[in-house]
PDB file of C-alpha atoms in Angstrom:
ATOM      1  CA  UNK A   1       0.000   0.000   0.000  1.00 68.00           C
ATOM      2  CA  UNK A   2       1.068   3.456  -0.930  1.00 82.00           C
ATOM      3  CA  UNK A   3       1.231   6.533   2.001  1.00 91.00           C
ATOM      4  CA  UNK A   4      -1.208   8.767   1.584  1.00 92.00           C
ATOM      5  CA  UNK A   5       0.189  12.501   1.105  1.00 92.00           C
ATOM      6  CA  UNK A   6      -2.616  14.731   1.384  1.00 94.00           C
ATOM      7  CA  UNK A   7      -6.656  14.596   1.186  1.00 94.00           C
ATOM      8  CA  UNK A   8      -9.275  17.196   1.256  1.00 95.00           C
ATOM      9  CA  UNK A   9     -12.948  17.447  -0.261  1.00 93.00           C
ATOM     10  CA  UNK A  10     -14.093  17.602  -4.196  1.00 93.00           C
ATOM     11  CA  UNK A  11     -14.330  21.656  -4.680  1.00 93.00           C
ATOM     12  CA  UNK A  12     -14.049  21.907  -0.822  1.00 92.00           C
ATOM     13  CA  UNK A  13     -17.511  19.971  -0.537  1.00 90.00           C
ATOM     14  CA  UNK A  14     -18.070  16.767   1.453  1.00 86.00           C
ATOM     15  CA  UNK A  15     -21.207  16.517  -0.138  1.00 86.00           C
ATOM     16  CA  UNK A  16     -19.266  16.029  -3.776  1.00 90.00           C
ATOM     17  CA  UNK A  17     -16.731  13.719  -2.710  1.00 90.00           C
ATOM     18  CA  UNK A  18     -12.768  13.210  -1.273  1.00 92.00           C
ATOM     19  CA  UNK A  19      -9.851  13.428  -3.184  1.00 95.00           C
ATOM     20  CA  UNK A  20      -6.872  11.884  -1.807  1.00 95.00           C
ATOM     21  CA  UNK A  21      -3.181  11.773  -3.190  1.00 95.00           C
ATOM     22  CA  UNK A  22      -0.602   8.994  -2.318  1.00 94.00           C
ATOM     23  CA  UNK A  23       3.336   9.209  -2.703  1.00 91.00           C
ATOM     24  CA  UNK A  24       4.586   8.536  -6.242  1.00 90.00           C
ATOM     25  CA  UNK A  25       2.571  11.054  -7.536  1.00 92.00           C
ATOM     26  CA  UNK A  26      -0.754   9.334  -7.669  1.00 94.00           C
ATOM     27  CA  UNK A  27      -4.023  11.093  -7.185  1.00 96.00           C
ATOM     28  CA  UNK A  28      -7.636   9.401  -6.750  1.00 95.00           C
ATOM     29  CA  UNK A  29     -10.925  10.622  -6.763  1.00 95.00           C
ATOM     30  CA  UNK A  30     -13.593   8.897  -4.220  1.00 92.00           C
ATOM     31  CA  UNK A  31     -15.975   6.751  -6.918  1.00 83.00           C
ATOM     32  CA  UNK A  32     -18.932   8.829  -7.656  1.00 75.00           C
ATOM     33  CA  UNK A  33     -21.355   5.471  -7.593  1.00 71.00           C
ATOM     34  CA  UNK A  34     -20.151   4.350  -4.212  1.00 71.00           C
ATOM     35  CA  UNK A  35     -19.099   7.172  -1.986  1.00 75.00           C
ATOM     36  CA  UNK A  36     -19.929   6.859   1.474  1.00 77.00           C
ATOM     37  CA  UNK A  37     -18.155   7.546   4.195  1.00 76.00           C
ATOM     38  CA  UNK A  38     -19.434   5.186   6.145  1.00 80.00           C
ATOM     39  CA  UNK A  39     -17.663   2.385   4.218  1.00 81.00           C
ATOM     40  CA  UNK A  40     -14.375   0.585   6.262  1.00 83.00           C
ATOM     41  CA  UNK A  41     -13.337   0.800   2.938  1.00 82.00           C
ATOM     42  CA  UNK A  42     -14.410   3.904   0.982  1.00 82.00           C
ATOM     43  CA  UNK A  43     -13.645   3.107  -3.024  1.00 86.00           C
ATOM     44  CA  UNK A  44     -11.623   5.145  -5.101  1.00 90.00           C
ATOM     45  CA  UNK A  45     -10.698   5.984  -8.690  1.00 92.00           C
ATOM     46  CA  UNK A  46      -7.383   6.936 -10.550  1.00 93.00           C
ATOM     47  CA  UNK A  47      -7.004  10.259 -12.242  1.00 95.00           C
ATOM     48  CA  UNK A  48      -5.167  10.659 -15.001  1.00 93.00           C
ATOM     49  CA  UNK A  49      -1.968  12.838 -14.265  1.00 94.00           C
ATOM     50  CA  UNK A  50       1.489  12.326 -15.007  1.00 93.00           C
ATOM     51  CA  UNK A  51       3.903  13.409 -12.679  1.00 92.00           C
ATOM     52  CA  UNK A  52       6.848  11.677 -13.514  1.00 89.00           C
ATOM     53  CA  UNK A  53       6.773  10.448  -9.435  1.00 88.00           C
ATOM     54  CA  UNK A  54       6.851  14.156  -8.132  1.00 89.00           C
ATOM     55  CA  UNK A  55       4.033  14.150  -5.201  1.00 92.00           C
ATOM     56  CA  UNK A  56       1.019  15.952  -5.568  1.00 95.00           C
ATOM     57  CA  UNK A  57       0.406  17.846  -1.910  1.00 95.00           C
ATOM     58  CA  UNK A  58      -2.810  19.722  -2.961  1.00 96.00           C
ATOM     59  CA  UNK A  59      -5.695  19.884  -5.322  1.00 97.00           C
ATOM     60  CA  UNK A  60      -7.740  23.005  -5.560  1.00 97.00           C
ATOM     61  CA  UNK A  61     -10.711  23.709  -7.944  1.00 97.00           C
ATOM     62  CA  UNK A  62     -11.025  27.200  -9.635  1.00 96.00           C
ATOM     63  CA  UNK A  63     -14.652  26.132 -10.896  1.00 95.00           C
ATOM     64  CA  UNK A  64     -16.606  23.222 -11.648  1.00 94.00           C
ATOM     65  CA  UNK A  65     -14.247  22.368 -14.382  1.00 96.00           C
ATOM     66  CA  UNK A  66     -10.625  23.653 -13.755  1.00 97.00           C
ATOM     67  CA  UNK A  67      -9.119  22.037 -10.900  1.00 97.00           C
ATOM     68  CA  UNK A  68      -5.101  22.524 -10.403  1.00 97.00           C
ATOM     69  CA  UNK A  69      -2.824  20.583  -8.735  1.00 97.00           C
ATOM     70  CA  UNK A  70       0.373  21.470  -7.267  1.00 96.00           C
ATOM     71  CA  UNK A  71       3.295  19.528  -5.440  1.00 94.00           C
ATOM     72  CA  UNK A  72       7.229  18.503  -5.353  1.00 91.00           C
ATOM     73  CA  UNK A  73       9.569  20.241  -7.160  1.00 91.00           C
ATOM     74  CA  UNK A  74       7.878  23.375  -8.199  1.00 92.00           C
ATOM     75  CA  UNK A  75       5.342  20.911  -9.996  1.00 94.00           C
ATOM     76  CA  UNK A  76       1.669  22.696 -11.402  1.00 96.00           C
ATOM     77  CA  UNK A  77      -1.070  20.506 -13.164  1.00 96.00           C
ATOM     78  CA  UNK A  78      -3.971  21.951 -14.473  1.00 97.00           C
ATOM     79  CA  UNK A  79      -7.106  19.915 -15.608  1.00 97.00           C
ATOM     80  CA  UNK A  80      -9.911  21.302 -18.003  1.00 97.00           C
ATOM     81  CA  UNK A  81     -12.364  18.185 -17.398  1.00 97.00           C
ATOM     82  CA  UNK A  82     -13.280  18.672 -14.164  1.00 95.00           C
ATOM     83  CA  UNK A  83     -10.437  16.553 -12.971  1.00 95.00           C
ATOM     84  CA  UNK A  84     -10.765  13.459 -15.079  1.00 94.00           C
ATOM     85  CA  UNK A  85      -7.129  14.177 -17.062  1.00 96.00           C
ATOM     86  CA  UNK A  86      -4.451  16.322 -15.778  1.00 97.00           C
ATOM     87  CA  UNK A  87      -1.431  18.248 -18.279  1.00 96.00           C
ATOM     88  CA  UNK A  88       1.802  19.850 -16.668  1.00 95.00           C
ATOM     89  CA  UNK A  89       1.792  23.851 -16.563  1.00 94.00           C
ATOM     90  CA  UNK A  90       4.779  25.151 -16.405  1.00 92.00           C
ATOM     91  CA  UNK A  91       4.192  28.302 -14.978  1.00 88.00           C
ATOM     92  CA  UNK A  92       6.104  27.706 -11.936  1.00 88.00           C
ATOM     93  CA  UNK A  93       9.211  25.862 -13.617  1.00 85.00           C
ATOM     94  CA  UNK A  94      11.518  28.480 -12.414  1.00 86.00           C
ATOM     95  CA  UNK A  95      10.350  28.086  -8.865  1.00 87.00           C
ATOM     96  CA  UNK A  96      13.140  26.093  -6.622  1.00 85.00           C
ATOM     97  CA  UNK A  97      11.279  23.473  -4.155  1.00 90.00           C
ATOM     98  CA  UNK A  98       8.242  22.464  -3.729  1.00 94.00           C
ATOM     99  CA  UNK A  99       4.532  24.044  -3.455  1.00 96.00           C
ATOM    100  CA  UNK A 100       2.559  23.249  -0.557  1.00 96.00           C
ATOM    101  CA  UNK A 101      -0.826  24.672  -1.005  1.00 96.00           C
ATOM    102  CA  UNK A 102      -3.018  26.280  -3.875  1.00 97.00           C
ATOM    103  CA  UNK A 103      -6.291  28.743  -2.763  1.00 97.00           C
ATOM    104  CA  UNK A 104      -8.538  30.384  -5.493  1.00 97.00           C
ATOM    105  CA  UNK A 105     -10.442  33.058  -3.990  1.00 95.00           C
ATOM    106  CA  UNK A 106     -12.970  33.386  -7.496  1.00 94.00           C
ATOM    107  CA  UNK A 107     -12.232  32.747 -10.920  1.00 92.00           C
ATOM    108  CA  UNK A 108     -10.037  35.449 -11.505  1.00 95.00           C
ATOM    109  CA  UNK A 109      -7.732  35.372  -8.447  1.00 97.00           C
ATOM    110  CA  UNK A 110      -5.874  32.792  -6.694  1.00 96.00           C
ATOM    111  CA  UNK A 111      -2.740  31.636  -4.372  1.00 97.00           C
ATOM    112  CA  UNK A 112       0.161  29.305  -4.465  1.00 96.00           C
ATOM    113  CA  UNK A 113       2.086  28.791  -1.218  1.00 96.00           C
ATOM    114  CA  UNK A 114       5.453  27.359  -1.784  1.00 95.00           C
ATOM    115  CA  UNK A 115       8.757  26.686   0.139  1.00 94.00           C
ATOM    116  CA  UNK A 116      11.345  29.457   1.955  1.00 92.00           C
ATOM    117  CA  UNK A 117       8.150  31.630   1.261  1.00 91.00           C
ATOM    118  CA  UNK A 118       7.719  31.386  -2.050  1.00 93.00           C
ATOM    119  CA  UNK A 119       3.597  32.904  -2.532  1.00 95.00           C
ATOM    120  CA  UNK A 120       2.646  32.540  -5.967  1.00 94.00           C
ATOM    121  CA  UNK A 121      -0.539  35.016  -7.363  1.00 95.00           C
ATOM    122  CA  UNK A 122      -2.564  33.766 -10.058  1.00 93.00           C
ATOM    123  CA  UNK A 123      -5.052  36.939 -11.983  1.00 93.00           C
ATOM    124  CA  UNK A 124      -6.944  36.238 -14.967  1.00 87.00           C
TER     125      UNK A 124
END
C-alpha cells in the first residue's frame, strides 16, 4: 500500500466527494457510484496525471471544471475536465522546491504557497 500525502474534499464539498493523493505522484478521486463515508473501505478511482513520481500535496478547484494541482519540485497541473485528465503547466518551472498549497479566492484570483516563502498570485 502506498502513504497517503494529502486529502481534502471535491471543490471543498463533502457533499461532492474526497480526493486523496498517495506518494509517487498518484491522485484518486472517491468513486462517484459508491461514496460513502461510512464504508471501512471507501472506493476510489485513478485520475489521469502524469507526474513523472513528483508528489502531488494539494488539489484546488477554480470552478466546476478547472481544478489545479500542485506539489514537489515546483510541480503545477492543471485539468480542463473537471479533474478526469491532468497536463503539466509550467508556470512555476523556475520556482526552486516544492509548493505546498493552492487557494482560489474566485475565478479570476488565486494563491500558491510554496517553500522558503515562495507565494505565488494567479489573476486572470
Amino acid at each position: 500500500p502506498r502513504r497517503i500525502q494529502s486529502m481534502g474534499f471535491i471543490q471543498d464539498d463533502l457533499s461532492k466527494g474526497l480526493w486523496m493523493t498517495l506518494n509517487g505522484g498518484l491522485l484518486q478521486f472517491s468513486s462517484k457510484d459508491k461514496f460513502d463515508l461510512n464504508d471501512q473501505t471507501p472506493a476510489f478511482d485513478s485520475v489521469s496525471i502524469k507526474t513523472g513520481g513528483y508528489g502531488i500535496i494539494d488539489l484546488a478547484w477554480k470552478n466546476e471544471k478547472e481544478v489545479w494541482a500542485v506539489g514537489g519540485g515546483g510541480t503545477m497541473y492543471v485539468s480542463n475536465d473537471g479533474g478526469q485528465t491532468f497536463k503539466f503547466d509550467n508556470s512555476a518551472d523556475d520556482i526552486p522546491g516544492n509548493l505546498y498549497q493552492i487557494k482560489f479566492v474566485n475565478d479570476k484570483n488565486g494563491f500558491v504557497l510554496g517553500s522558503d516563502g515562495v507565494l505565488l498570485r494567479y489573476t486572470a
